[in-house]
């Protein structure tokens, strides 16, 4: 390795090297980190210490000790930099904060495009690859409406519902993130190469897998936890009882995310998984307002522009005037008269709009004529 490589480069190279070793998945990696502390200490651990870690056998211990991988960390990093890909790891500032809440977050994210702070306001749209015209229609419509409201649409670049979700967000001029189950050098399915270029230009392609990882069936369920992890909530549109989208819903519940489902015909198997979820407590969705109203508040305010923060997704469905009035209300209690006097807006319209905002649960009324911005 060149002498001028920085300490942060070495940390990144250790992360990449561990990620390149076949058999070191999220759970094994977490066990190794719990035991040894850092990727560097894992890569330099004695054989017997490695074998003492649950899940590590002779074959995997040898792979770690002898660094048996198809390419080296230096080659992988060089290729990423030449292609303009970002590499985000848990310790880096630009690593998505929602992923840190997961029990098994990806230690390394390969990113083509850019993940922005406002992407914390994200909803995943997932469903069946073999879907009906109704499913495609609803996915594109919901994605477009969410994108117009300022929500980033997350999906998996798959055929069917995923494809429609990405296209809906793109057509609306919004942001979208595709979470892949392959490396960035293997766009899958191959006919979505053009779509992947559009997604990376208007959002990001992300994956935890090395550049040359080809499609393998078992990696798709593993990928699904990142789709839900990047999102405040997951919306299912057309999922049969055996659909992989139900894995994403399960991950969402485990991660404390909100789960929504669009109903279909009660006699059509394509929607049976969605109907089961609704029966078991998922929120039924008739329009995008159901999603915006049903999402839990952001853990911390999300900055969406220079002078605007969003505390709860409900705010995204407000009109421009309602938003202007909401911005008069602070997190500290203020008297109604003080709020009205602080603005040049028409006082009667302010008063009637404050009542609407209270009904929409973005403003709380306190005793004595005081108001405060709702954050939960």
Tab-separated table of C-alpha atoms in Angstrom:
chain	number	residue	atom	x	y	z
A	1	UNK	CA	0.000	0.000	0.000
A	2	UNK	CA	1.410	3.507	-0.882
A	3	UNK	CA	3.061	5.267	2.040
A	4	UNK	CA	0.990	8.417	1.475
A	5	UNK	CA	-2.304	6.582	2.144
A	6	UNK	CA	-4.054	8.247	5.058
A	7	UNK	CA	-5.235	6.634	8.259
A	8	UNK	CA	-8.845	6.981	7.087
A	9	UNK	CA	-7.909	5.199	3.842
A	10	UNK	CA	-6.467	2.328	5.863
A	11	UNK	CA	-9.665	2.066	7.910
A	12	UNK	CA	-11.666	2.034	4.674
A	13	UNK	CA	-9.357	-0.589	3.122
A	14	UNK	CA	-9.814	-2.835	6.167
A	15	UNK	CA	-13.613	-2.462	5.856
A	16	UNK	CA	-13.439	-3.319	2.142
A	17	UNK	CA	-11.146	-6.308	2.709
A	18	UNK	CA	-13.478	-7.809	5.298
A	19	UNK	CA	-16.450	-7.142	2.999
A	20	UNK	CA	-14.710	-8.997	0.152
A	21	UNK	CA	-14.378	-12.227	2.146
A	22	UNK	CA	-17.136	-14.642	1.143
A	23	UNK	CA	-19.040	-15.924	4.163
A	24	UNK	CA	-18.712	-12.787	6.281
A	25	UNK	CA	-22.321	-11.566	6.225
A	26	UNK	CA	-23.988	-8.992	8.540
A	27	UNK	CA	-24.473	-11.378	11.504
A	28	UNK	CA	-20.983	-12.937	11.363
A	29	UNK	CA	-19.454	-9.493	10.948
A	30	UNK	CA	-21.316	-8.224	14.027
A	31	UNK	CA	-20.092	-11.210	16.067
A	32	UNK	CA	-16.508	-10.591	14.908
A	33	UNK	CA	-16.687	-6.882	15.744
A	34	UNK	CA	-18.158	-7.661	19.180
A	35	UNK	CA	-15.217	-9.991	19.792
A	36	UNK	CA	-12.312	-8.026	18.271
A	37	UNK	CA	-13.445	-4.394	18.048
A	38	UNK	CA	-12.263	-3.273	14.593
A	39	UNK	CA	-11.899	-4.736	11.068
A	40	UNK	CA	-8.098	-4.404	11.383
A	41	UNK	CA	-8.069	-6.502	14.576
A	42	UNK	CA	-10.333	-9.096	12.915
A	43	UNK	CA	-8.022	-9.377	9.900
A	44	UNK	CA	-4.986	-9.820	12.177
A	45	UNK	CA	-6.574	-12.115	14.773
A	46	UNK	CA	-4.940	-15.489	15.568
A	47	UNK	CA	-6.640	-18.556	14.112
A	48	UNK	CA	-7.761	-19.989	17.467
A	49	UNK	CA	-9.339	-16.681	18.510
A	50	UNK	CA	-11.293	-16.633	15.249
A	51	UNK	CA	-12.445	-20.227	15.737
A	52	UNK	CA	-13.774	-19.291	19.185
A	53	UNK	CA	-16.322	-16.951	17.576
A	54	UNK	CA	-19.726	-18.640	17.011
A	55	UNK	CA	-20.312	-19.333	13.319
A	56	UNK	CA	-16.616	-19.308	12.349
A	57	UNK	CA	-15.259	-22.650	11.082
A	58	UNK	CA	-11.887	-23.660	9.630
A	59	UNK	CA	-12.785	-22.568	6.084
A	60	UNK	CA	-13.911	-19.066	7.063
A	61	UNK	CA	-11.020	-18.616	9.521
A	62	UNK	CA	-8.582	-19.459	6.690
A	63	UNK	CA	-10.358	-17.045	4.350
A	64	UNK	CA	-9.913	-14.246	6.914
A	65	UNK	CA	-6.282	-15.094	7.726
A	66	UNK	CA	-5.144	-15.558	4.115
A	67	UNK	CA	-7.398	-12.762	2.718
A	68	UNK	CA	-8.786	-15.132	0.082
A	69	UNK	CA	-10.868	-12.857	-2.121
A	70	UNK	CA	-11.162	-12.464	-5.880
A	71	UNK	CA	-9.752	-8.939	-5.717
A	72	UNK	CA	-7.828	-6.957	-3.134
A	73	UNK	CA	-9.166	-4.016	-1.154
A	74	UNK	CA	-6.726	-1.691	-2.950
A	75	UNK	CA	-8.054	-2.779	-6.371
A	76	UNK	CA	-11.672	-2.406	-5.235
A	77	UNK	CA	-11.065	1.090	-3.836
A	78	UNK	CA	-9.205	2.148	-6.982
A	79	UNK	CA	-12.044	0.957	-9.214
A	80	UNK	CA	-14.639	2.764	-7.079
A	81	UNK	CA	-12.717	6.026	-7.209
A	82	UNK	CA	-12.148	5.726	-10.965
A	83	UNK	CA	-15.915	5.205	-11.484
A	84	UNK	CA	-16.866	8.030	-9.089
A	85	UNK	CA	-18.613	5.746	-6.585
A	86	UNK	CA	-18.810	6.727	-2.918
A	87	UNK	CA	-17.963	4.236	-0.177
A	88	UNK	CA	-19.836	4.940	3.049
A	89	UNK	CA	-19.034	3.061	6.243
A	90	UNK	CA	-20.684	3.244	9.646
A	91	UNK	CA	-18.097	5.597	11.100
A	92	UNK	CA	-18.345	8.113	8.235
A	93	UNK	CA	-20.378	11.329	8.662
A	94	UNK	CA	-22.394	10.814	5.472
A	95	UNK	CA	-23.548	7.282	6.387
A	96	UNK	CA	-27.407	7.349	6.517
A	97	UNK	CA	-28.437	7.806	10.138
A	98	UNK	CA	-31.580	5.649	9.769
A	99	UNK	CA	-29.371	2.637	8.963
A	100	UNK	CA	-27.499	3.076	12.258
A	101	UNK	CA	-30.751	2.214	14.081
A	102	UNK	CA	-30.759	-1.296	12.559
A	103	UNK	CA	-29.563	-4.316	14.569
A	104	UNK	CA	-27.434	-5.453	11.595
A	105	UNK	CA	-26.615	-2.349	9.494
A	106	UNK	CA	-24.463	-2.725	6.371
A	107	UNK	CA	-20.890	-2.045	7.422
A	108	UNK	CA	-20.118	-0.660	3.984
A	109	UNK	CA	-22.339	0.965	1.359
A	110	UNK	CA	-21.262	1.327	-2.261
A	111	UNK	CA	-23.090	4.343	-3.683
A	112	UNK	CA	-23.488	5.569	-7.255
A	113	UNK	CA	-25.126	8.978	-7.117
A	114	UNK	CA	-25.694	10.853	-3.877
A	115	UNK	CA	-27.603	10.368	-0.637
A	116	UNK	CA	-28.750	13.761	0.693
A	117	UNK	CA	-29.915	14.832	4.194
A	118	UNK	CA	-33.505	15.194	2.934
A	119	UNK	CA	-33.489	11.495	1.990
A	120	UNK	CA	-34.187	10.830	5.684
A	121	UNK	CA	-37.799	11.555	4.634
A	122	UNK	CA	-38.149	8.320	2.686
A	123	UNK	CA	-40.817	5.693	2.059
A	124	UNK	CA	-40.117	2.297	0.507
A	125	UNK	CA	-42.513	0.960	-2.117
A	126	UNK	CA	-42.263	-2.793	-2.711
A	127	UNK	CA	-44.368	-5.564	-4.190
A	128	UNK	CA	-44.477	-8.458	-6.578
A	129	UNK	CA	-42.385	-8.791	-9.738
A	130	UNK	CA	-45.358	-10.497	-11.433
A	131	UNK	CA	-48.000	-7.871	-10.871
A	132	UNK	CA	-51.223	-6.745	-12.547
A	133	UNK	CA	-51.829	-3.547	-14.494
A	134	UNK	CA	-53.646	-2.211	-11.392
A	135	UNK	CA	-50.538	-2.826	-9.265
A	136	UNK	CA	-48.229	-1.037	-11.726
A	137	UNK	CA	-50.687	1.858	-11.936
A	138	UNK	CA	-50.929	2.250	-8.153
A	139	UNK	CA	-47.167	1.956	-7.622
A	140	UNK	CA	-46.388	4.678	-10.166
A	141	UNK	CA	-49.197	6.900	-8.879
A	142	UNK	CA	-48.215	6.559	-5.189
A	143	UNK	CA	-44.517	7.066	-5.935
A	144	UNK	CA	-45.226	10.201	-7.983
A	145	UNK	CA	-47.472	11.647	-5.258
A	146	UNK	CA	-44.882	10.938	-2.538
A	147	UNK	CA	-42.125	12.462	-4.684
A	148	UNK	CA	-44.181	15.619	-5.299
A	149	UNK	CA	-44.706	15.918	-1.523
A	150	UNK	CA	-40.917	15.833	-1.006
A	151	UNK	CA	-40.550	12.191	0.042
A	152	UNK	CA	-37.708	10.073	-1.372
A	153	UNK	CA	-38.958	6.776	-2.838
A	154	UNK	CA	-36.853	3.703	-1.977
A	155	UNK	CA	-37.190	0.392	-3.826
A	156	UNK	CA	-35.171	-2.528	-5.161
A	157	UNK	CA	-34.798	-1.975	-8.951
A	158	UNK	CA	-36.629	-5.265	-9.586
A	159	UNK	CA	-39.184	-5.920	-12.307
A	160	UNK	CA	-42.806	-5.114	-11.571
A	161	UNK	CA	-43.749	-2.903	-8.628
A	162	UNK	CA	-40.161	-1.754	-7.913
A	163	UNK	CA	-39.681	-0.582	-11.484
A	164	UNK	CA	-42.997	1.318	-11.459
A	165	UNK	CA	-42.126	2.979	-8.125
A	166	UNK	CA	-38.781	4.262	-9.415
A	167	UNK	CA	-40.370	5.481	-12.657
A	168	UNK	CA	-43.180	7.282	-10.811
A	169	UNK	CA	-40.711	9.195	-8.630
A	170	UNK	CA	-38.505	10.048	-11.635
A	171	UNK	CA	-41.432	11.296	-13.754
A	172	UNK	CA	-42.550	13.538	-10.880
A	173	UNK	CA	-39.066	15.058	-10.705
A	174	UNK	CA	-38.464	13.609	-7.236
A	175	UNK	CA	-35.687	11.618	-5.647
A	176	UNK	CA	-35.430	7.838	-5.574
A	177	UNK	CA	-32.953	5.311	-4.172
A	178	UNK	CA	-32.511	1.781	-5.537
A	179	UNK	CA	-31.066	-0.819	-3.150
A	180	UNK	CA	-29.376	-3.577	-5.150
A	181	UNK	CA	-28.690	-7.218	-4.280
A	182	UNK	CA	-25.709	-7.256	-6.638
A	183	UNK	CA	-22.520	-5.234	-7.055
A	184	UNK	CA	-22.595	-1.933	-8.939
A	185	UNK	CA	-20.867	-3.648	-11.885
A	186	UNK	CA	-23.818	-6.065	-12.248
A	187	UNK	CA	-27.085	-4.217	-12.877
A	188	UNK	CA	-29.916	-6.719	-12.348
A	189	UNK	CA	-32.162	-7.262	-14.145
A	190	UNK	CA	-29.978	-6.243	-17.134
A	191	UNK	CA	-32.879	-4.539	-18.949
A	192	UNK	CA	-32.979	-1.961	-16.119
A	193	UNK	CA	-29.560	-0.503	-16.971
A	194	UNK	CA	-31.101	2.675	-18.411
A	195	UNK	CA	-33.441	2.959	-15.409
A	196	UNK	CA	-30.449	2.549	-13.064
A	197	UNK	CA	-28.683	5.472	-14.805
A	198	UNK	CA	-31.757	7.653	-14.324
A	199	UNK	CA	-32.018	6.644	-10.650
A	200	UNK	CA	-28.357	7.462	-9.951
A	201	UNK	CA	-28.779	10.864	-11.649
A	202	UNK	CA	-31.856	11.711	-9.549
A	203	UNK	CA	-30.912	9.883	-6.351
A	204	UNK	CA	-28.653	6.901	-5.767
A	205	UNK	CA	-27.957	3.244	-6.435
A	206	UNK	CA	-26.720	1.606	-3.239
A	207	UNK	CA	-25.511	-1.867	-2.315
A	208	UNK	CA	-23.551	-3.552	0.467
A	209	UNK	CA	-22.040	-6.049	-1.971
A	210	UNK	CA	-18.630	-5.843	-3.703
A	211	UNK	CA	-18.459	-4.464	-7.245
A	212	UNK	CA	-18.342	-7.860	-8.980
A	213	UNK	CA	-21.078	-9.581	-6.964
A	214	UNK	CA	-23.395	-11.331	-9.451
A	215	UNK	CA	-27.067	-12.091	-8.700
A	216	UNK	CA	-27.532	-14.894	-6.133
A	217	UNK	CA	-31.018	-15.808	-4.883
A	218	UNK	CA	-30.093	-15.721	-1.159
A	219	UNK	CA	-28.807	-12.142	-1.316
A	220	UNK	CA	-32.177	-10.605	-2.237
A	221	UNK	CA	-33.823	-11.208	1.187
A	222	UNK	CA	-30.620	-9.888	2.836
A	223	UNK	CA	-30.879	-6.740	0.712
A	224	UNK	CA	-34.501	-6.162	1.771
A	225	UNK	CA	-33.513	-5.129	5.314
A	226	UNK	CA	-31.662	-2.126	3.818
A	227	UNK	CA	-34.732	-1.087	1.790
A	228	UNK	CA	-36.770	-0.862	5.008
A	229	UNK	CA	-33.802	0.460	6.997
A	230	UNK	CA	-33.417	3.499	4.742
A	231	UNK	CA	-37.127	4.339	5.078
A	232	UNK	CA	-39.497	5.786	7.658
A	233	UNK	CA	-42.166	3.404	6.416
A	234	UNK	CA	-42.780	0.625	3.896
A	235	UNK	CA	-45.733	0.569	1.479
A	236	UNK	CA	-46.670	-2.793	-0.049
A	237	UNK	CA	-48.537	-2.850	-3.351
A	238	UNK	CA	-49.600	-6.265	-4.653
A	239	UNK	CA	-47.777	-8.955	-2.741
A	240	UNK	CA	-48.912	-12.563	-2.846
A	241	UNK	CA	-48.463	-14.800	0.176
A	242	UNK	CA	-45.048	-16.004	-1.093
A	243	UNK	CA	-43.802	-12.615	-2.286
A	244	UNK	CA	-40.305	-11.543	-1.210
A	245	UNK	CA	-41.823	-8.131	-0.436
A	246	UNK	CA	-43.227	-9.675	2.748
A	247	UNK	CA	-39.607	-10.104	3.940
A	248	UNK	CA	-39.259	-6.328	3.651
A	249	UNK	CA	-42.441	-5.843	5.702
A	250	UNK	CA	-41.093	-8.192	8.374
A	251	UNK	CA	-37.800	-6.285	8.514
A	252	UNK	CA	-39.777	-3.036	8.772
A	253	UNK	CA	-41.671	-4.296	11.828
A	254	UNK	CA	-38.419	-5.488	13.433
A	255	UNK	CA	-36.823	-2.083	12.809
A	256	UNK	CA	-39.780	-0.163	14.235
A	257	UNK	CA	-40.858	1.270	10.869
A	258	UNK	CA	-44.451	1.956	9.837
A	259	UNK	CA	-46.033	-0.591	7.478
A	260	UNK	CA	-48.736	0.279	4.932
A	261	UNK	CA	-50.538	-1.789	2.304
A	262	UNK	CA	-52.724	-1.003	-0.709
A	263	UNK	CA	-55.727	-3.344	-0.910
A	264	UNK	CA	-56.628	-5.172	-4.121
A	265	UNK	CA	-59.443	-7.478	-5.189
A	266	UNK	CA	-60.301	-9.832	-2.337
A	267	UNK	CA	-60.464	-12.804	-4.717
A	268	UNK	CA	-57.114	-12.159	-6.421
A	269	UNK	CA	-54.049	-14.018	-5.074
A	270	UNK	CA	-51.758	-11.137	-6.148
A	271	UNK	CA	-53.025	-9.079	-3.180
A	272	UNK	CA	-53.408	-11.862	-0.592
A	273	UNK	CA	-50.178	-10.894	1.218
A	274	UNK	CA	-51.286	-7.246	1.420
A	275	UNK	CA	-54.679	-8.245	2.788
A	276	UNK	CA	-53.045	-10.445	5.432
A	277	UNK	CA	-50.884	-7.499	6.507
A	278	UNK	CA	-53.909	-5.178	6.732
A	279	UNK	CA	-55.778	-7.802	8.784
A	280	UNK	CA	-52.774	-8.031	11.119
A	281	UNK	CA	-52.474	-4.274	11.671
A	282	UNK	CA	-50.746	-2.665	8.663
A	283	UNK	CA	-52.300	0.678	7.705
A	284	UNK	CA	-54.698	0.497	4.767
A	285	UNK	CA	-53.798	3.021	2.058
A	286	UNK	CA	-56.343	4.650	-0.269
A	287	UNK	CA	-54.267	7.719	-1.184
A	288	UNK	CA	-50.894	9.282	-0.467
A	289	UNK	CA	-52.490	11.296	2.359
A	290	UNK	CA	-53.000	8.035	4.280
A	291	UNK	CA	-49.228	7.454	4.137
A	292	UNK	CA	-48.236	11.016	5.099
A	293	UNK	CA	-50.765	11.035	7.962
A	294	UNK	CA	-49.753	7.578	9.175
A	295	UNK	CA	-45.974	7.991	9.253
A	296	UNK	CA	-44.389	8.471	12.672
A	297	UNK	CA	-42.579	11.765	13.357
A	298	UNK	CA	-38.921	12.041	12.408
A	299	UNK	CA	-36.584	11.341	15.363
A	300	UNK	CA	-34.847	14.649	14.648
A	301	UNK	CA	-36.078	17.449	12.358
A	302	UNK	CA	-35.081	16.878	8.719
A	303	UNK	CA	-33.674	19.907	6.918
A	304	UNK	CA	-35.237	19.992	3.442
A	305	UNK	CA	-34.090	23.493	2.412
A	306	UNK	CA	-32.040	26.410	3.709
A	307	UNK	CA	-34.861	27.755	5.884
A	308	UNK	CA	-37.231	24.799	6.321
A	309	UNK	CA	-37.243	21.791	8.615
A	310	UNK	CA	-39.814	19.003	8.677
A	311	UNK	CA	-40.698	17.544	12.085
A	312	UNK	CA	-43.398	15.132	10.975
A	313	UNK	CA	-44.354	13.867	7.485
A	314	UNK	CA	-47.889	15.207	8.029
A	315	UNK	CA	-46.435	18.646	7.282
A	316	UNK	CA	-45.671	17.571	3.708
A	317	UNK	CA	-49.376	17.514	2.754
A	318	UNK	CA	-49.949	21.151	3.796
A	319	UNK	CA	-50.664	23.962	1.336
A	320	UNK	CA	-48.169	26.822	0.972
A	321	UNK	CA	-50.276	29.122	3.167
A	322	UNK	CA	-50.740	26.419	5.833
A	323	UNK	CA	-46.954	25.913	5.826
A	324	UNK	CA	-46.379	29.671	6.237
A	325	UNK	CA	-48.708	29.718	9.248
A	326	UNK	CA	-47.104	26.581	10.711
A	327	UNK	CA	-43.693	28.285	10.516
A	328	UNK	CA	-45.039	30.996	12.858
A	329	UNK	CA	-45.517	28.359	15.587
A	330	UNK	CA	-42.381	27.391	17.496
A	331	UNK	CA	-41.335	24.446	19.661
A	332	UNK	CA	-41.738	26.712	22.696
A	333	UNK	CA	-45.298	27.648	23.811
A	334	UNK	CA	-46.483	30.992	22.411
A	335	UNK	CA	-49.713	32.854	23.052
A	336	UNK	CA	-52.167	32.970	20.159
A	337	UNK	CA	-52.073	36.808	20.076
A	338	UNK	CA	-48.263	36.769	19.888
A	339	UNK	CA	-48.375	34.394	16.896
A	340	UNK	CA	-50.902	36.556	15.029
A	341	UNK	CA	-48.946	39.776	15.738
A	342	UNK	CA	-45.663	38.240	14.557
A	343	UNK	CA	-46.886	38.083	10.956
A	344	UNK	CA	-48.166	40.400	8.234
A	345	UNK	CA	-50.610	37.726	7.096
A	346	UNK	CA	-54.355	38.312	7.446
A	347	UNK	CA	-55.236	37.624	11.100
A	348	UNK	CA	-58.609	35.955	10.416
A	349	UNK	CA	-56.957	33.548	7.941
A	350	UNK	CA	-54.204	32.803	10.472
A	351	UNK	CA	-56.778	31.923	13.134
A	352	UNK	CA	-58.818	29.651	10.864
A	353	UNK	CA	-55.649	27.994	9.520
A	354	UNK	CA	-54.340	27.363	13.046
A	355	UNK	CA	-57.566	25.471	13.745
A	356	UNK	CA	-56.981	23.360	10.619
A	357	UNK	CA	-53.371	22.707	11.652
A	358	UNK	CA	-54.553	21.619	15.086
A	359	UNK	CA	-57.022	19.180	13.482
A	360	UNK	CA	-54.188	17.843	11.301
A	361	UNK	CA	-52.126	17.263	14.460
A	362	UNK	CA	-49.152	19.456	13.516
A	363	UNK	CA	-50.008	22.088	16.147
A	364	UNK	CA	-51.054	21.528	19.781
A	365	UNK	CA	-53.264	23.865	21.795
A	366	UNK	CA	-52.256	24.327	25.437
A	367	UNK	CA	-54.258	25.816	28.338
A	368	UNK	CA	-54.434	29.608	28.500
A	369	UNK	CA	-54.519	30.224	24.747
A	370	UNK	CA	-50.975	28.975	24.076
A	371	UNK	CA	-49.908	26.975	21.029
A	372	UNK	CA	-46.867	24.807	20.324
A	373	UNK	CA	-45.610	22.906	17.308
A	374	UNK	CA	-46.406	19.181	17.508
A	375	UNK	CA	-43.444	16.842	17.161
A	376	UNK	CA	-45.112	13.551	18.022
